[in-house]
mmCIF file with all atom_site columns, C-alpha atoms in Angstrom:
data_model
loop_
_atom_site.group_PDB
_atom_site.id
_atom_site.type_symbol
_atom_site.label_atom_id
_atom_site.label_alt_id
_atom_site.label_comp_id
_atom_site.label_asym_id
_atom_site.label_entity_id
_atom_site.label_seq_id
_atom_site.pdbx_PDB_ins_code
_atom_site.Cartn_x
_atom_site.Cartn_y
_atom_site.Cartn_z
_atom_site.occupancy
_atom_site.B_iso_or_equiv
_atom_site.pdbx_formal_charge
_atom_site.auth_seq_id
_atom_site.auth_comp_id
_atom_site.auth_asym_id
_atom_site.auth_atom_id
_atom_site.pdbx_PDB_model_num
ATOM 1   C CA . MET R 1 1   ? -13.582 -17.412 9.790  1.00 0.00 ? 40  MET R CA 1
ATOM 2   C CA . ASP R 1 2   ? -15.707 -15.949 12.499 1.00 0.00 ? 41  ASP R CA 1
ATOM 3   C CA . ILE R 1 3   ? -17.504 -12.467 12.280 1.00 0.00 ? 42  ILE R CA 1
ATOM 4   C CA . LYS R 1 4   ? -14.901 -10.804 14.323 1.00 0.00 ? 43  LYS R CA 1
ATOM 5   C CA . THR R 1 5   ? -12.059 -11.850 12.138 1.00 0.00 ? 44  THR R CA 1
ATOM 6   C CA . ALA R 1 6   ? -13.975 -10.866 8.993  1.00 0.00 ? 45  ALA R CA 1
ATOM 7   C CA . SER R 1 7   ? -14.648 -7.483  10.707 1.00 0.00 ? 46  SER R CA 1
ATOM 8   C CA . ALA R 1 8   ? -11.049 -6.981  11.510 1.00 0.00 ? 47  ALA R CA 1
ATOM 9   C CA . LEU R 1 9   ? -10.019 -7.668  7.839  1.00 0.00 ? 48  LEU R CA 1
ATOM 10  C CA . SER R 1 10  ? -12.852 -5.433  6.515  1.00 0.00 ? 49  SER R CA 1
ATOM 11  C CA . ARG R 1 11  ? -11.703 -2.551  8.823  1.00 0.00 ? 50  ARG R CA 1
ATOM 12  C CA . LEU R 1 12  ? -8.137  -2.842  7.660  1.00 0.00 ? 51  LEU R CA 1
ATOM 13  C CA . ARG R 1 13  ? -9.307  -2.901  3.953  1.00 0.00 ? 52  ARG R CA 1
ATOM 14  C CA . LEU R 1 14  ? -11.562 -0.021  4.548  1.00 0.00 ? 53  LEU R CA 1
ATOM 15  C CA . VAL R 1 15  ? -8.639  2.207   5.756  1.00 0.00 ? 54  VAL R CA 1
ATOM 16  C CA . SER R 1 16  ? -5.879  1.029   3.581  1.00 0.00 ? 55  SER R CA 1
ATOM 17  C CA . ALA R 1 17  ? -6.987  2.979   0.427  1.00 0.00 ? 56  ALA R CA 1
ATOM 18  C CA . PRO R 1 18  ? -7.646  6.234   2.011  1.00 0.00 ? 57  PRO R CA 1
ATOM 19  C CA . GLU R 1 19  ? -4.389  6.057   3.927  1.00 0.00 ? 58  GLU R CA 1
ATOM 20  C CA . ALA R 1 20  ? -2.557  5.457   0.606  1.00 0.00 ? 59  ALA R CA 1
ATOM 21  C CA . VAL R 1 21  ? -4.293  8.397   -1.003 1.00 0.00 ? 60  VAL R CA 1
ATOM 22  C CA . SER R 1 22  ? -3.439  10.774  2.035  1.00 0.00 ? 61  SER R CA 1
ATOM 23  C CA . PHE R 1 23  ? 0.172   9.662   1.773  1.00 0.00 ? 62  PHE R CA 1
ATOM 24  C CA . LEU R 1 24  ? 0.324   10.585  -1.917 1.00 0.00 ? 63  LEU R CA 1
ATOM 25  C CA . LEU R 1 25  ? -1.329  13.969  -1.183 1.00 0.00 ? 64  LEU R CA 1
ATOM 26  C CA . LEU R 1 26  ? 1.021   14.618  1.640  1.00 0.00 ? 65  LEU R CA 1
ATOM 27  C CA . LEU R 1 27  ? 3.873   13.950  -0.734 1.00 0.00 ? 66  LEU R CA 1
ATOM 28  C CA . VAL R 1 28  ? 2.356   16.322  -3.207 1.00 0.00 ? 67  VAL R CA 1
ATOM 29  C CA . CYS R 1 29  ? 1.875   18.919  -0.546 1.00 0.00 ? 68  CYS R CA 1
ATOM 30  C CA . SER R 1 30  ? 5.468   18.544  0.530  1.00 0.00 ? 69  SER R CA 1
ATOM 31  C CA . VAL R 1 31  ? 6.594   19.227  -2.975 1.00 0.00 ? 70  VAL R CA 1
ATOM 32  C CA . LEU R 1 32  ? 4.238   22.287  -3.556 1.00 0.00 ? 71  LEU R CA 1
ATOM 33  C CA . LYS R 1 33  ? 5.341   23.658  0.052  1.00 0.00 ? 72  LYS R CA 1
ATOM 34  C CA . ARG R 1 34  ? 8.999   23.822  -1.210 1.00 0.00 ? 73  ARG R CA 1
ATOM 35  C CA . THR R 1 35  ? 8.304   25.085  -4.764 1.00 0.00 ? 74  THR R CA 1
ATOM 36  C CA . THR R 1 36  ? 5.324   27.480  -4.120 1.00 0.00 ? 75  THR R CA 1
ATOM 37  C CA . ASP R 1 37  ? 3.789   29.565  -1.237 1.00 0.00 ? 76  ASP R CA 1
ATOM 38  C CA . PHE R 1 38  ? 1.187   26.740  -0.968 1.00 0.00 ? 77  PHE R CA 1
ATOM 39  C CA . ASN R 1 39  ? 1.430   25.089  2.496  1.00 0.00 ? 78  ASN R CA 1
ATOM 40  C CA . ALA R 1 40  ? -1.025  22.375  3.181  1.00 0.00 ? 79  ALA R CA 1
ATOM 41  C CA . VAL R 1 41  ? 1.386   20.194  4.961  1.00 0.00 ? 80  VAL R CA 1
ATOM 42  C CA . PRO R 1 42  ? 0.064   20.545  8.489  1.00 0.00 ? 81  PRO R CA 1
ATOM 43  C CA . VAL R 1 43  ? -3.437  19.751  7.430  1.00 0.00 ? 82  VAL R CA 1
ATOM 44  C CA . MET R 1 44  ? -2.392  16.855  5.371  1.00 0.00 ? 83  MET R CA 1
ATOM 45  C CA . GLY R 1 45  ? -0.032  15.639  7.865  1.00 0.00 ? 84  GLY R CA 1
ATOM 46  C CA . ALA R 1 46  ? -2.603  15.508  10.474 1.00 0.00 ? 85  ALA R CA 1
ATOM 47  C CA . ILE R 1 47  ? -5.079  13.730  8.230  1.00 0.00 ? 86  ILE R CA 1
ATOM 48  C CA . HIS R 1 48  ? -2.454  11.163  7.145  1.00 0.00 ? 87  HIS R CA 1
ATOM 49  C CA . GLY R 1 49  ? -1.384  10.765  10.749 1.00 0.00 ? 88  GLY R CA 1
ATOM 50  C CA . LEU R 1 50  ? -4.565  9.879   11.873 1.00 0.00 ? 89  LEU R CA 1
ATOM 51  C CA . LEU R 1 51  ? -5.320  7.306   9.038  1.00 0.00 ? 90  LEU R CA 1
ATOM 52  C CA . PHE R 1 52  ? -1.906  5.685   9.551  1.00 0.00 ? 91  PHE R CA 1
ATOM 53  C CA . VAL R 1 53  ? -2.575  5.292   13.310 1.00 0.00 ? 92  VAL R CA 1
ATOM 54  C CA . LEU R 1 54  ? -5.994  3.785   12.311 1.00 0.00 ? 93  LEU R CA 1
ATOM 55  C CA . TYR R 1 55  ? -4.259  1.482   9.864  1.00 0.00 ? 94  TYR R CA 1
ATOM 56  C CA . VAL R 1 56  ? -1.749  0.376   12.384 1.00 0.00 ? 95  VAL R CA 1
ATOM 57  C CA . LEU R 1 57  ? -4.323  -0.266  15.123 1.00 0.00 ? 96  LEU R CA 1
ATOM 58  C CA . PHE R 1 58  ? -6.526  -2.141  12.460 1.00 0.00 ? 97  PHE R CA 1
ATOM 59  C CA . TRP R 1 59  ? -3.353  -4.083  11.240 1.00 0.00 ? 98  TRP R CA 1
ATOM 60  C CA . LEU R 1 60  ? -2.543  -5.195  14.917 1.00 0.00 ? 99  LEU R CA 1
ATOM 61  C CA . ASP R 1 61  ? -6.271  -6.333  15.291 1.00 0.00 ? 100 ASP R CA 1
ATOM 62  C CA . ALA R 1 62  ? -6.275  -8.232  12.035 1.00 0.00 ? 101 ALA R CA 1
ATOM 63  C CA . TRP R 1 63  ? -3.005  -9.870  12.837 1.00 0.00 ? 102 TRP R CA 1
ATOM 64  C CA . ASN R 1 64  ? -4.136  -10.958 16.207 1.00 0.00 ? 103 ASN R CA 1
ATOM 65  C CA . ARG R 1 65  ? -7.382  -12.398 14.875 1.00 0.00 ? 104 ARG R CA 1
ATOM 66  C CA . THR R 1 66  ? -6.298  -14.048 11.701 1.00 0.00 ? 105 THR R CA 1
ATOM 67  C CA . LYS R 1 67  ? -3.190  -15.387 13.111 1.00 0.00 ? 106 LYS R CA 1
ATOM 68  C CA . TRP R 1 68  ? -1.007  -14.394 10.200 1.00 0.00 ? 107 TRP R CA 1
ATOM 69  C CA . ASP R 1 69  ? 2.555   -15.615 10.246 1.00 0.00 ? 108 ASP R CA 1
ATOM 70  C CA . LEU R 1 70  ? 5.156   -12.965 10.590 1.00 0.00 ? 109 LEU R CA 1
ATOM 71  C CA . LYS R 1 71  ? 6.034   -12.695 6.817  1.00 0.00 ? 110 LYS R CA 1
ATOM 72  C CA . THR R 1 72  ? 2.490   -12.021 6.054  1.00 0.00 ? 111 THR R CA 1
ATOM 73  C CA . ALA R 1 73  ? 1.950   -9.485  8.965  1.00 0.00 ? 112 ALA R CA 1
ATOM 74  C CA . ALA R 1 74  ? 5.231   -7.695  8.003  1.00 0.00 ? 113 ALA R CA 1
ATOM 75  C CA . LEU R 1 75  ? 4.041   -7.509  4.228  1.00 0.00 ? 114 LEU R CA 1
ATOM 76  C CA . TYR R 1 76  ? 0.795   -5.631  5.363  1.00 0.00 ? 115 TYR R CA 1
ATOM 77  C CA . PHE R 1 77  ? 2.755   -3.179  7.521  1.00 0.00 ? 116 PHE R CA 1
ATOM 78  C CA . VAL R 1 78  ? 5.422   -2.367  4.875  1.00 0.00 ? 117 VAL R CA 1
ATOM 79  C CA . LEU R 1 79  ? 2.638   -1.757  2.434  1.00 0.00 ? 118 LEU R CA 1
ATOM 80  C CA . SER R 1 80  ? 1.353   0.868   4.831  1.00 0.00 ? 119 SER R CA 1
ATOM 81  C CA . VAL R 1 81  ? 4.635   2.902   4.353  1.00 0.00 ? 120 VAL R CA 1
ATOM 82  C CA . LEU R 1 82  ? 4.954   2.481   0.541  1.00 0.00 ? 121 LEU R CA 1
ATOM 83  C CA . PRO R 1 83  ? 3.348   5.264   -1.501 1.00 0.00 ? 122 PRO R CA 1
ATOM 84  C CA . PHE R 1 84  ? 1.010   2.884   -3.521 1.00 0.00 ? 123 PHE R CA 1
ATOM 85  C CA . GLY R 1 85  ? 1.228   0.112   -1.050 1.00 0.00 ? 124 GLY R CA 1
ATOM 86  C CA . GLY R 1 86  ? -2.290  0.764   0.403  1.00 0.00 ? 125 GLY R CA 1
ATOM 87  C CA . PHE R 1 87  ? -3.918  0.078   -2.875 1.00 0.00 ? 126 PHE R CA 1
ATOM 88  C CA . TYR R 1 88  ? -2.198  -3.292  -3.165 1.00 0.00 ? 127 TYR R CA 1
ATOM 89  C CA . ALA R 1 89  ? -3.090  -4.223  0.326  1.00 0.00 ? 128 ALA R CA 1
ATOM 90  C CA . GLU R 1 90  ? -6.805  -3.380  -0.209 1.00 0.00 ? 129 GLU R CA 1
ATOM 91  C CA . ARG R 1 91  ? -6.900  -5.719  -3.259 1.00 0.00 ? 130 ARG R CA 1
ATOM 92  C CA . LYS R 1 92  ? -5.069  -8.416  -1.477 1.00 0.00 ? 131 LYS R CA 1
ATOM 93  C CA . LEU R 1 93  ? -7.318  -8.174  1.687  1.00 0.00 ? 132 LEU R CA 1
ATOM 94  C CA . LYS R 1 94  ? -10.293 -8.222  -0.652 1.00 0.00 ? 133 LYS R CA 1
ATOM 95  C CA . ARG R 1 95  ? -9.158  -11.538 -2.208 1.00 0.00 ? 134 ARG R CA 1
ATOM 96  C CA . GLU R 1 96  ? -8.220  -12.889 1.149  1.00 0.00 ? 135 GLU R CA 1
ATOM 97  C CA . ALA R 1 97  ? -11.611 -12.098 2.732  1.00 0.00 ? 136 ALA R CA 1
ATOM 98  C CA . GLU R 1 98  ? -13.516 -13.551 -0.299 1.00 0.00 ? 137 GLU R CA 1
ATOM 99  C CA . SER R 1 99  ? -11.542 -16.869 -0.309 1.00 0.00 ? 138 SER R CA 1
ATOM 100 C CA . ALA R 1 100 ? -12.250 -17.187 3.423  1.00 0.00 ? 139 ALA R CA 1
ATOM 101 C CA . VAL R 1 101 ? -15.988 -16.616 2.975  1.00 0.00 ? 140 VAL R CA 1
ATOM 102 C CA . MET R 1 102 ? -16.054 -19.258 0.124  1.00 0.00 ? 141 MET R CA 1
ATOM 103 C CA . ALA R 1 103 ? -14.036 -21.803 2.348  1.00 0.00 ? 142 ALA R CA 1
ATOM 104 C CA . SER R 1 104 ? -16.440 -21.128 5.251  1.00 0.00 ? 143 SER R CA 1
ATOM 105 C CA . ARG R 1 105 ? -19.462 -21.695 3.020  1.00 0.00 ? 144 ARG R CA 1
ATOM 106 C CA . ALA R 1 106 ? -17.868 -24.925 1.606  1.00 0.00 ? 145 ALA R CA 1
ATOM 107 C CA . ARG R 1 107 ? -17.245 -26.085 5.129  1.00 0.00 ? 146 ARG R CA 1
ATOM 108 C CA . ARG R 1 108 ? -20.750 -25.337 6.348  1.00 0.00 ? 147 ARG R CA 1
ATOM 109 C CA . GLU R 1 109 ? -22.354 -27.038 3.344  1.00 0.00 ? 148 GLU R CA 1
ATOM 110 C CA . GLY R 1 110 ? -19.987 -30.029 3.611  1.00 0.00 ? 149 GLY R CA 1
ATOM 111 C CA . VAL R 1 111 ? -18.505 -29.815 0.099  1.00 0.00 ? 150 VAL R CA 1
ATOM 112 C CA . VAL R 1 112 ? -14.949 -29.998 1.088  1.00 0.00 ? 151 VAL R CA 1
ATOM 113 C CA . GLY R 1 113 ? -13.194 -30.848 4.197  1.00 0.00 ? 152 GLY R CA 1
ATOM 114 C CA . ALA R 1 114 ? -11.438 -27.476 4.485  1.00 0.00 ? 153 ALA R CA 1
#
């Protein structure tokens, strides 16, 4: 894995958890808007919208660089629209990046023919 691919995965991982948190907060704000006089939906909507756009851009970049198959790319996109999906995506991306780093080190040291 080259440095640009690792950076793309890192960026996607970095934005996935905040995007999930903003989605959950937006859901809470939507409920509060309908049950109380508290209305933070415009602010949370803008924050979540920005984070979602960043997630999609970083997802496209990661898909392009890692050459994921359609199933893997679709999984990461679907996780972005599920309330707790961003947390799962973050953990999965962390594992994927760690295994790629280990494989790269093993190839460099000649331990395996990976």
